[in-house]
mmCIF file of N, CA and C in Angstrom:
data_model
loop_
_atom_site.group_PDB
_atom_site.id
_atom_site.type_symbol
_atom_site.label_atom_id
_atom_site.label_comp_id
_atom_site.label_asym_id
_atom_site.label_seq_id
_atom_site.Cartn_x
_atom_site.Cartn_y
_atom_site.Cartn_z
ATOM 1 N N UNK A 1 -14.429 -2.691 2.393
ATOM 2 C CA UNK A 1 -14.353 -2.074 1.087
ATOM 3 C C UNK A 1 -12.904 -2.141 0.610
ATOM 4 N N UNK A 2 -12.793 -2.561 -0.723
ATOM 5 C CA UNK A 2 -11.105 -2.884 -1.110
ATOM 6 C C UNK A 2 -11.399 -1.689 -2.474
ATOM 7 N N UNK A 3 -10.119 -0.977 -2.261
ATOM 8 C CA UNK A 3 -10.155 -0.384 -3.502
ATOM 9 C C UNK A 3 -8.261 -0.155 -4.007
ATOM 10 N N UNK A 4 -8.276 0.699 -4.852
ATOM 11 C CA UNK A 4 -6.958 0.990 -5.495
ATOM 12 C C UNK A 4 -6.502 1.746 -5.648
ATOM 13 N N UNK A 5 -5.403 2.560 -6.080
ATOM 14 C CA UNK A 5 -5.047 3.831 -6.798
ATOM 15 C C UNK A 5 -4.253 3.622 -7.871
ATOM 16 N N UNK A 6 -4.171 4.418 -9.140
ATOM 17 C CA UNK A 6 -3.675 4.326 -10.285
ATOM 18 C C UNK A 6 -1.933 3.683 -9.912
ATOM 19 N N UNK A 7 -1.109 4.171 -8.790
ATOM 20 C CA UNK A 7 -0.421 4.094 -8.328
ATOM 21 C C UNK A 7 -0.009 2.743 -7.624
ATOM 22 N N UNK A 8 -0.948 1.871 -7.899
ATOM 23 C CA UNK A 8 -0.699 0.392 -7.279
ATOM 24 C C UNK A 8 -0.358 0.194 -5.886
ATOM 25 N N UNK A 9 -1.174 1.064 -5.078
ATOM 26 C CA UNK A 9 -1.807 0.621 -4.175
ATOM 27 C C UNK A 9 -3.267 -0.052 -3.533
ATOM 28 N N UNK A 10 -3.256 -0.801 -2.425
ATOM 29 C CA UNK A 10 -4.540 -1.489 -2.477
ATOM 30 C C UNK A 10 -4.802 -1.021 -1.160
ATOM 31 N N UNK A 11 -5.930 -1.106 -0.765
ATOM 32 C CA UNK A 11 -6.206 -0.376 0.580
ATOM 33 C C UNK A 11 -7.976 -1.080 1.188
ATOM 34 N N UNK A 12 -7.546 -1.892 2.310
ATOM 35 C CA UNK A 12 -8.816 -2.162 2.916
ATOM 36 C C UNK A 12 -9.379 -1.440 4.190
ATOM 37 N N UNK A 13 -11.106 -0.790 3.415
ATOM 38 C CA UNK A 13 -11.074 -0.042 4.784
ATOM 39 C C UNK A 13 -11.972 -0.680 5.601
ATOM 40 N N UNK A 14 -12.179 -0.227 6.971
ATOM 41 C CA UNK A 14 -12.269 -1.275 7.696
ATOM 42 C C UNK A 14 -12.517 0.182 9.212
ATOM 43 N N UNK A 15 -14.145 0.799 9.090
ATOM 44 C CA UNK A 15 -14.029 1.439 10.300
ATOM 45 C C UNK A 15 -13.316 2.791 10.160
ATOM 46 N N UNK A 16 -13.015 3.146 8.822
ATOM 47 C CA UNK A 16 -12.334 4.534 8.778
ATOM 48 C C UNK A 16 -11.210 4.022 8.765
ATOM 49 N N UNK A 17 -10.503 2.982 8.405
ATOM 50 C CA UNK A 17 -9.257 2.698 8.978
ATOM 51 C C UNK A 17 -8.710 1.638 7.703
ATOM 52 N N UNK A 18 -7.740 2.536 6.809
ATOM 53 C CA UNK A 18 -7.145 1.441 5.869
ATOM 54 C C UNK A 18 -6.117 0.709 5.959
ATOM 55 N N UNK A 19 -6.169 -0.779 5.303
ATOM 56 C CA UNK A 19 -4.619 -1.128 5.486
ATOM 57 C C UNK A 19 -3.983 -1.043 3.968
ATOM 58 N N UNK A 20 -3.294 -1.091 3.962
ATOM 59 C CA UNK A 20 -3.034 -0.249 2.843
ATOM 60 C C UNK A 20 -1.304 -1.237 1.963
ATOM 61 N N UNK A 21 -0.910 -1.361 1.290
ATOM 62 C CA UNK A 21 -0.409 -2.105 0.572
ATOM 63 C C UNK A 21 0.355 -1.877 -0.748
ATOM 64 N N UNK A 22 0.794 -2.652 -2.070
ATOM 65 C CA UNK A 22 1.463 -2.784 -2.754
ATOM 66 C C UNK A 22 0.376 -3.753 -3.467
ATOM 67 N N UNK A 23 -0.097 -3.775 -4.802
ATOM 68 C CA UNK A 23 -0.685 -4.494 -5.442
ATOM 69 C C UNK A 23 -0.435 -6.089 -5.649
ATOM 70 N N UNK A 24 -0.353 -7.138 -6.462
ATOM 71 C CA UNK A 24 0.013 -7.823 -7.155
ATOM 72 C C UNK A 24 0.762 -7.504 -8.517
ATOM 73 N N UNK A 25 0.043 -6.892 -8.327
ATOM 74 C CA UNK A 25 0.920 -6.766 -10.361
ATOM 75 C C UNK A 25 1.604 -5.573 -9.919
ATOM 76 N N UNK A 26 2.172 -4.911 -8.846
ATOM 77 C CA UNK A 26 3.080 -3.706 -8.672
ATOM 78 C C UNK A 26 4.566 -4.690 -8.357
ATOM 79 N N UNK A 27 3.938 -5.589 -7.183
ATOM 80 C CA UNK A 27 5.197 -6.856 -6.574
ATOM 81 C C UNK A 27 5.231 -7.583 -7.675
ATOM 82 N N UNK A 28 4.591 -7.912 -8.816
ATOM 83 C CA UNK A 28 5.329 -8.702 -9.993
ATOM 84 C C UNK A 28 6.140 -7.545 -10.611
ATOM 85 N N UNK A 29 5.622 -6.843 -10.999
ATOM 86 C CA UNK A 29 6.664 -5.356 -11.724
ATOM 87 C C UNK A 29 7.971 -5.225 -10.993
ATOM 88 N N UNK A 30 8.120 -4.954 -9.901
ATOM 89 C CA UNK A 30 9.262 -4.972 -8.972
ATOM 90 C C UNK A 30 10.180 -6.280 -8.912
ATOM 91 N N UNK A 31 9.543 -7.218 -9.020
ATOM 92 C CA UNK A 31 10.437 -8.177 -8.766
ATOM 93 C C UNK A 31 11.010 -8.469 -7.151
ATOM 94 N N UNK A 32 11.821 -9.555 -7.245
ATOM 95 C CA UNK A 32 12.246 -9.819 -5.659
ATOM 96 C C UNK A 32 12.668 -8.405 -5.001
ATOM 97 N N UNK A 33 12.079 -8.383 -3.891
ATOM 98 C CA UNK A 33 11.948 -7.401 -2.912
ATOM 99 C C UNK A 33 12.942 -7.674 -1.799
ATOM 100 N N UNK A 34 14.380 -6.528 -1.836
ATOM 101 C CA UNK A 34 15.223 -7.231 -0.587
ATOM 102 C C UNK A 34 14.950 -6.163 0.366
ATOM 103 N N UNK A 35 14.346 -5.140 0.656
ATOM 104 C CA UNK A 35 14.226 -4.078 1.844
ATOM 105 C C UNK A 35 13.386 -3.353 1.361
ATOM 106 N N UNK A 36 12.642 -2.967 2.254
ATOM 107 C CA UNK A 36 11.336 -1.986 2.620
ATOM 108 C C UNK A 36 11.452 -1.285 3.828
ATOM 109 N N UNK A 37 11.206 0.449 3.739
ATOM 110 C CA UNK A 37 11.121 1.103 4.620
ATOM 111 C C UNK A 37 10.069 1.791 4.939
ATOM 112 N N UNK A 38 9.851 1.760 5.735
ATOM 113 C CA UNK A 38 7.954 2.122 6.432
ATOM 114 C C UNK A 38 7.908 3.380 7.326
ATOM 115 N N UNK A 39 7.042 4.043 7.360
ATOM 116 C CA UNK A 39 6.692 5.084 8.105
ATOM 117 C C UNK A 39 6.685 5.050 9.264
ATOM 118 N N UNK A 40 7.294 5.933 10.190
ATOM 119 C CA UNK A 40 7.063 6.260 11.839
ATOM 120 C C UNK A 40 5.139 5.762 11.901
ATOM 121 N N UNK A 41 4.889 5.418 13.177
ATOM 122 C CA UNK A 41 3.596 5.207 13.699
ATOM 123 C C UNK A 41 3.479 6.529 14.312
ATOM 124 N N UNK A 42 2.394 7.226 13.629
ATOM 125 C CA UNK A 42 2.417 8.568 14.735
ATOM 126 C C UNK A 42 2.350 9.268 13.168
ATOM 127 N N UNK A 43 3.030 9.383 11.825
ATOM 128 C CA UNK A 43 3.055 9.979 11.071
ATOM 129 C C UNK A 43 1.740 10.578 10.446
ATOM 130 N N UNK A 44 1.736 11.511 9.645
ATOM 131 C CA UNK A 44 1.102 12.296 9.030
ATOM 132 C C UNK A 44 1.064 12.279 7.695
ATOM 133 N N UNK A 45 -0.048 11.927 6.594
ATOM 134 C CA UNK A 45 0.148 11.843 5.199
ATOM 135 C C UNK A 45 -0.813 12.530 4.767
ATOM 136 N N UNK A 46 -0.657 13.621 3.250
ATOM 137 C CA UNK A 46 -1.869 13.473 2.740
ATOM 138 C C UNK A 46 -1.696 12.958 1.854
ATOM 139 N N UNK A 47 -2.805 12.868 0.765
ATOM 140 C CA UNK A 47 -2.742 11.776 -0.897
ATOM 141 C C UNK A 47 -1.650 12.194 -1.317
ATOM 142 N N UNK A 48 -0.840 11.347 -1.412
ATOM 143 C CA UNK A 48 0.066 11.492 -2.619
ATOM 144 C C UNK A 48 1.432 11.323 -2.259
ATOM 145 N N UNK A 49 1.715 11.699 -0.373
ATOM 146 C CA UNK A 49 2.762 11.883 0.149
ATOM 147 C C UNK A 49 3.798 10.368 -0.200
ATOM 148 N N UNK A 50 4.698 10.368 -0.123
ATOM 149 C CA UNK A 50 6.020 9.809 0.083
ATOM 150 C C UNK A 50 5.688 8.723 1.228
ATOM 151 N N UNK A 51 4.945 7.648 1.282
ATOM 152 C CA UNK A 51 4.740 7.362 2.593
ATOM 153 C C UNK A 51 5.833 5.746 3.377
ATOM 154 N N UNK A 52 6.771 5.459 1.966
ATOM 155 C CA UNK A 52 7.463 4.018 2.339
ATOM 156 C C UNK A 52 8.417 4.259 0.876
ATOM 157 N N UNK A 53 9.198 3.048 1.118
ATOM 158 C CA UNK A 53 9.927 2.657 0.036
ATOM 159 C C UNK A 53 10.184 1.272 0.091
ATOM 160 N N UNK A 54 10.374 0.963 -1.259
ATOM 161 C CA UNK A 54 10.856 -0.351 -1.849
ATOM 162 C C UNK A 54 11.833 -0.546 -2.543
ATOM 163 N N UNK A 55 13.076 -1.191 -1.960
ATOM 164 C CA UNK A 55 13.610 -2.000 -3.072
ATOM 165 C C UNK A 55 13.618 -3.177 -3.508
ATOM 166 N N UNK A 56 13.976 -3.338 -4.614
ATOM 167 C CA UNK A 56 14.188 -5.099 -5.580
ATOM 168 C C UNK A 56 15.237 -4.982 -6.126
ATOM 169 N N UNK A 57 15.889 -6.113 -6.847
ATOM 170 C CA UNK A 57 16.695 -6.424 -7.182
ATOM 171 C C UNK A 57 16.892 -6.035 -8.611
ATOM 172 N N UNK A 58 15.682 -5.037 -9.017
ATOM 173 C CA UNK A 58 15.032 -4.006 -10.552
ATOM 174 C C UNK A 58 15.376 -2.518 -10.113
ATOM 175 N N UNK A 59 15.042 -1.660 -8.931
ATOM 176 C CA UNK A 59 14.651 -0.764 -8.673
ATOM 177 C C UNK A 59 14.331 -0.395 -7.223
ATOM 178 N N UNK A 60 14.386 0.811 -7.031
ATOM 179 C CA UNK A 60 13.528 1.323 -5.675
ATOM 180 C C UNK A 60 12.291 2.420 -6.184
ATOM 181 N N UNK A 61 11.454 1.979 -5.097
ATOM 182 C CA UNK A 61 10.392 2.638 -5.504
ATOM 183 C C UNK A 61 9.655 3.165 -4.311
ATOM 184 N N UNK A 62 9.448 4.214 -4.854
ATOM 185 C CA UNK A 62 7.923 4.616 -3.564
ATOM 186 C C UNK A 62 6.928 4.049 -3.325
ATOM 187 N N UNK A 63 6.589 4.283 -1.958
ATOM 188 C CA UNK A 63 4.649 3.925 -2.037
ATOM 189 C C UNK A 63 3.948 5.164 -1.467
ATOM 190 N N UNK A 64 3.330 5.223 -1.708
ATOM 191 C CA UNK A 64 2.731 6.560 -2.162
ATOM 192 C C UNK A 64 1.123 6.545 -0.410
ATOM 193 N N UNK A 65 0.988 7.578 0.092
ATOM 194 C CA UNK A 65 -0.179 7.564 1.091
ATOM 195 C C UNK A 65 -1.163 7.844 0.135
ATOM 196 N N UNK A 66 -2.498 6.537 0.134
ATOM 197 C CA UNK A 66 -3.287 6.609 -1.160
ATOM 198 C C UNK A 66 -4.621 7.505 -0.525
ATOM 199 N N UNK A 67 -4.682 8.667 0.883
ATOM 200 C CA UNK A 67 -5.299 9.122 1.134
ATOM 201 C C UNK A 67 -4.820 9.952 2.279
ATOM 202 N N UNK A 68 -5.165 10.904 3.135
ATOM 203 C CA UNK A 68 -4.768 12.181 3.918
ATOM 204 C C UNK A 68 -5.529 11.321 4.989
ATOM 205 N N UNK A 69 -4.473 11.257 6.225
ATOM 206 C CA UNK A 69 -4.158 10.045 7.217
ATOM 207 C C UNK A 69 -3.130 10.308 8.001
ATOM 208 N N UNK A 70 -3.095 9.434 9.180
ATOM 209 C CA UNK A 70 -2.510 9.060 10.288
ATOM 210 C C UNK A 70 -2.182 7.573 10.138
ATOM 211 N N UNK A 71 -0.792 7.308 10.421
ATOM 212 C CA UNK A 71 -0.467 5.851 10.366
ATOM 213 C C UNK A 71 -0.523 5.327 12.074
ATOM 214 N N UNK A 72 -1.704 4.562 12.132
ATOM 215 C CA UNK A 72 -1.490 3.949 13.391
ATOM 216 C C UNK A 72 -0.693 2.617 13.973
ATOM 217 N N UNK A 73 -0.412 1.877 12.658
ATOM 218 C CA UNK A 73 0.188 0.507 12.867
ATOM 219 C C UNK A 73 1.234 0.497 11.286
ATOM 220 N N UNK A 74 2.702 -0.311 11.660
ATOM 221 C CA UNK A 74 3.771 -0.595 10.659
ATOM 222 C C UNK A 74 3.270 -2.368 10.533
ATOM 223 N N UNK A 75 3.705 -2.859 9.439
ATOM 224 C CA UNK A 75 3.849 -4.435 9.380
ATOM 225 C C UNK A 75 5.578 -4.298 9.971
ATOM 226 N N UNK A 76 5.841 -4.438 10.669
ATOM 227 C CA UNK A 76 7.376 -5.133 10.581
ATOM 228 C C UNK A 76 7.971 -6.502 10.429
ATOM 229 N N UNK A 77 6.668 -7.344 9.934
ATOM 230 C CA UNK A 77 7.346 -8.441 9.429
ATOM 231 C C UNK A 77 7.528 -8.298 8.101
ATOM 232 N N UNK A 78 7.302 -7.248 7.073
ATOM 233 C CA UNK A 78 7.898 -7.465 6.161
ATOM 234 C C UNK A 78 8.989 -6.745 6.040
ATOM 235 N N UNK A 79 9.558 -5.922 6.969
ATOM 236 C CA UNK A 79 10.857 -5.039 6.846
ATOM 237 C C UNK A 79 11.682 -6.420 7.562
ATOM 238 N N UNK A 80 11.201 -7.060 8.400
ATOM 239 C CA UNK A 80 12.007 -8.271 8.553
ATOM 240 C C UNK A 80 12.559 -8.885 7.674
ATOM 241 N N UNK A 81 11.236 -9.428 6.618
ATOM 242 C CA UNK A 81 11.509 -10.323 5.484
ATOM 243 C C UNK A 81 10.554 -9.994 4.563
ATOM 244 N N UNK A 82 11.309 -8.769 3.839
ATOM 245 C CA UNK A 82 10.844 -8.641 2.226
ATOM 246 C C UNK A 82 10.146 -9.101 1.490
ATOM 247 N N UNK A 83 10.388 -10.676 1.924
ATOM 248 C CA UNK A 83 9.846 -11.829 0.270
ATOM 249 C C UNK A 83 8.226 -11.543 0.533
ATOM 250 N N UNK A 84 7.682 -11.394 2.119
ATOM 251 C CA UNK A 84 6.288 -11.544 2.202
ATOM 252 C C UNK A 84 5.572 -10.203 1.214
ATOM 253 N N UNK A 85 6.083 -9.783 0.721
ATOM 254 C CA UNK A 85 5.367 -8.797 0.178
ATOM 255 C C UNK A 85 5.323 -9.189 -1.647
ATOM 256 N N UNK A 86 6.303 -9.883 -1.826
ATOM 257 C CA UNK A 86 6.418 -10.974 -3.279
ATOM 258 C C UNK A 86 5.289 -12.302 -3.186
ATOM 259 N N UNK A 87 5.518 -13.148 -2.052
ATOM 260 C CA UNK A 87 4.137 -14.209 -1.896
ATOM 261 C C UNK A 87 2.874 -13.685 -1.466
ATOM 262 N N UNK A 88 2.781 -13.123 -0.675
ATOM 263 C CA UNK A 88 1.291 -12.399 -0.769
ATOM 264 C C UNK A 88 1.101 -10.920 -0.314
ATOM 265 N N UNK A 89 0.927 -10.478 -1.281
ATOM 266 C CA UNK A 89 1.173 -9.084 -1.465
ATOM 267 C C UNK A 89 -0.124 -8.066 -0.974
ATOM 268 N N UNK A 90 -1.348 -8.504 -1.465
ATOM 269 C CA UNK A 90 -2.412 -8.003 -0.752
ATOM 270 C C UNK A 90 -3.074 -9.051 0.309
ATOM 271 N N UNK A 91 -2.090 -9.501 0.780
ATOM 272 C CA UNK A 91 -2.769 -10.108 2.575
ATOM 273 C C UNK A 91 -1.509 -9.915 3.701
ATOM 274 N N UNK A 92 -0.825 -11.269 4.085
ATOM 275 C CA UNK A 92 0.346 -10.942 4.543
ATOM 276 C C UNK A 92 1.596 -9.692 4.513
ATOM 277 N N UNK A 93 1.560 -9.643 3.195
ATOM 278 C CA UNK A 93 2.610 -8.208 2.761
ATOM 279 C C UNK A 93 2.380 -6.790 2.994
ATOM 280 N N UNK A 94 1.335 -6.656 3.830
ATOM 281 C CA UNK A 94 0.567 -5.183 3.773
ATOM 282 C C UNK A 94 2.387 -4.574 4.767
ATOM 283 N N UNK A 95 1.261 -3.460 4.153
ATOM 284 C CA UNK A 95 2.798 -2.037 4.924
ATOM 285 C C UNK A 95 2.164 -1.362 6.021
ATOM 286 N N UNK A 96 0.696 -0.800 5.833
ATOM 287 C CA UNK A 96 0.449 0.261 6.470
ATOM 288 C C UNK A 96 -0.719 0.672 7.615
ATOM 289 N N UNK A 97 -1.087 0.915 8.060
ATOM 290 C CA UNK A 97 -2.589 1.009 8.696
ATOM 291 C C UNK A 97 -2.966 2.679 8.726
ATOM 292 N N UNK A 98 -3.599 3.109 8.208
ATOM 293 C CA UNK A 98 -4.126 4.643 8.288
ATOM 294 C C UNK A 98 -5.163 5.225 8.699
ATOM 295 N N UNK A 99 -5.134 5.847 9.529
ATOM 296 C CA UNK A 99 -6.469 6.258 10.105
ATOM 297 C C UNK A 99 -7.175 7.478 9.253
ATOM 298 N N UNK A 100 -7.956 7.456 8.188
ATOM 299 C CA UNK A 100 -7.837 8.398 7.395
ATOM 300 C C UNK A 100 -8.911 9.517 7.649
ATOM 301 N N UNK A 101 -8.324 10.264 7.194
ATOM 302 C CA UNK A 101 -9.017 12.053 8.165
ATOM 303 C C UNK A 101 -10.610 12.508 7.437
ATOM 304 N N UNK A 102 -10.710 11.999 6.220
ATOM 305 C CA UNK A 102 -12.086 11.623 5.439
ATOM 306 C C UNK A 102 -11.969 10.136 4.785
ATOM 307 N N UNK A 103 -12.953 9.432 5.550
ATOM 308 C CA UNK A 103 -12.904 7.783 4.859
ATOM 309 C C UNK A 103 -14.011 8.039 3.755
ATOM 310 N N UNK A 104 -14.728 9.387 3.216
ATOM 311 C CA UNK A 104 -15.725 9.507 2.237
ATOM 312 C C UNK A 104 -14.659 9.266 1.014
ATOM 313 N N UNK A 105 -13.492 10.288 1.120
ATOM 314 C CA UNK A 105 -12.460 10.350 -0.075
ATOM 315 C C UNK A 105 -12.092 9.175 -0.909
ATOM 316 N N UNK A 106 -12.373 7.977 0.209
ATOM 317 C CA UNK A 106 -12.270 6.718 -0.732
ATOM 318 C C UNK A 106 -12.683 6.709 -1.919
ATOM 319 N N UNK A 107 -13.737 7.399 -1.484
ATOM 320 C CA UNK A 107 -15.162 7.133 -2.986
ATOM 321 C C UNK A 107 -14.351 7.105 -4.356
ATOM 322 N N UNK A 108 -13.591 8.087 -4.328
ATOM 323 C CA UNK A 108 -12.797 8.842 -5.623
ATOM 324 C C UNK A 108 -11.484 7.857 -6.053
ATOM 325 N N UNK A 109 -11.621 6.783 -5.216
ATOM 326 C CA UNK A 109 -9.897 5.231 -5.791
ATOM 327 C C UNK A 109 -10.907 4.614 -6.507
ATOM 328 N N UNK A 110 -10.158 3.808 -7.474
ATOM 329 C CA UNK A 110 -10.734 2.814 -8.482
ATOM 330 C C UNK A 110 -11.123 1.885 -7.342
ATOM 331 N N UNK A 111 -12.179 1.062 -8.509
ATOM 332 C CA UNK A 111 -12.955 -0.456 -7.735
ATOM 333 C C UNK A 111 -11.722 -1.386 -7.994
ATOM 334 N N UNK A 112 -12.085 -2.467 -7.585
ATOM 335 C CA UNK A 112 -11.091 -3.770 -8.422
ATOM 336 C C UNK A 112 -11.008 -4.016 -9.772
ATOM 337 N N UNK A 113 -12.782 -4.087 -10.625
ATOM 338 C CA UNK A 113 -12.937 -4.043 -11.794
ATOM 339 C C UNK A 113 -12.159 -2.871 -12.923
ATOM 340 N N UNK A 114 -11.969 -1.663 -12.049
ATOM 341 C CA UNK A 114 -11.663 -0.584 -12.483
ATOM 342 C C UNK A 114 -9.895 -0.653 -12.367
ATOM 343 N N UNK A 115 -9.443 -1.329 -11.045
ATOM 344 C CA UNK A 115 -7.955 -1.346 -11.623
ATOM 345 C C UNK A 115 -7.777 -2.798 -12.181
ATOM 346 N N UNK A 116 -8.363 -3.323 -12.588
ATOM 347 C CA UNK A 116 -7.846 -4.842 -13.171
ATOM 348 C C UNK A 116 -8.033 -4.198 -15.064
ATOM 349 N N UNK A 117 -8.822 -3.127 -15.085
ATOM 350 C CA UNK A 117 -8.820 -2.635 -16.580
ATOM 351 C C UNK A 117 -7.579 -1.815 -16.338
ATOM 352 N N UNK A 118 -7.363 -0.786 -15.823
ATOM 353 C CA UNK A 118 -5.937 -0.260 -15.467
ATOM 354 C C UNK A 118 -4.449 -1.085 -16.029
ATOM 355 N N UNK A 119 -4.680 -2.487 -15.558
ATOM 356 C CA UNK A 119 -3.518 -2.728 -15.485
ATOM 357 C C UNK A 119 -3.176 -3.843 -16.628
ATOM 358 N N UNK A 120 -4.772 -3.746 -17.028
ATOM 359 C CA UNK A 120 -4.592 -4.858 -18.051
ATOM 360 C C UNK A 120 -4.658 -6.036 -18.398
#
């Protein structure tokens, strides 16, 4: 199940278990991406929390925990190298893995259809 949040995140769940991300059209908004900082493994989020950051060569920005969760896995290849989150942003570029504490809550993120009207 792939869904979204108004917030331009993307999140595949998979077993109760999302991976969780930065849109396309959030990594075009941002622009080149030189550092990303990611959450302890072991951490604690609910919706909405503070869960990473981004900078570009535009801005820094948050990414936001798009549900009340446990992070079980970091990507550290993109805190390695940034750009993967500019070339493919919802595959390679993911940030996060969450074990989320209700996988029903999904229900309530936009579809794809629903953020592709979102964003325009």
């Amino acid at each position: 199940m792939l869904k979204f949040t108004e917030e331009h995140e993307w999140l595949k769940i998979e077993d109760g278990v999302a991976t969780v991300g930065i849109t396309t059209h959030a990594a075009e908004q941002l622009g080149d991406l030189v550092f990303v900082e990611l959450p302890e493994v072991g951490a604690t989020f609910t919706k909405g929390g503070d869960a990473a950051t981004v900078e570009s060569v535009k801005a820094a920005s948050d990414v936001y925990s798009p549900l009340d969760g446990e992070v079980l896995e970091v990507n550290q290849s993109i805190v390695d190298d940034p750009s993967l989150v500019n070339s493919d942003p919802q595959g390679a570029g993911w940030f996060f893995k969450l074990k989320l504490a209700n996988p029903a809550d999904a229900n309530a993120l936009l579809d794809e259809t629903a953020y592709k009207e979102l964003v325009g």
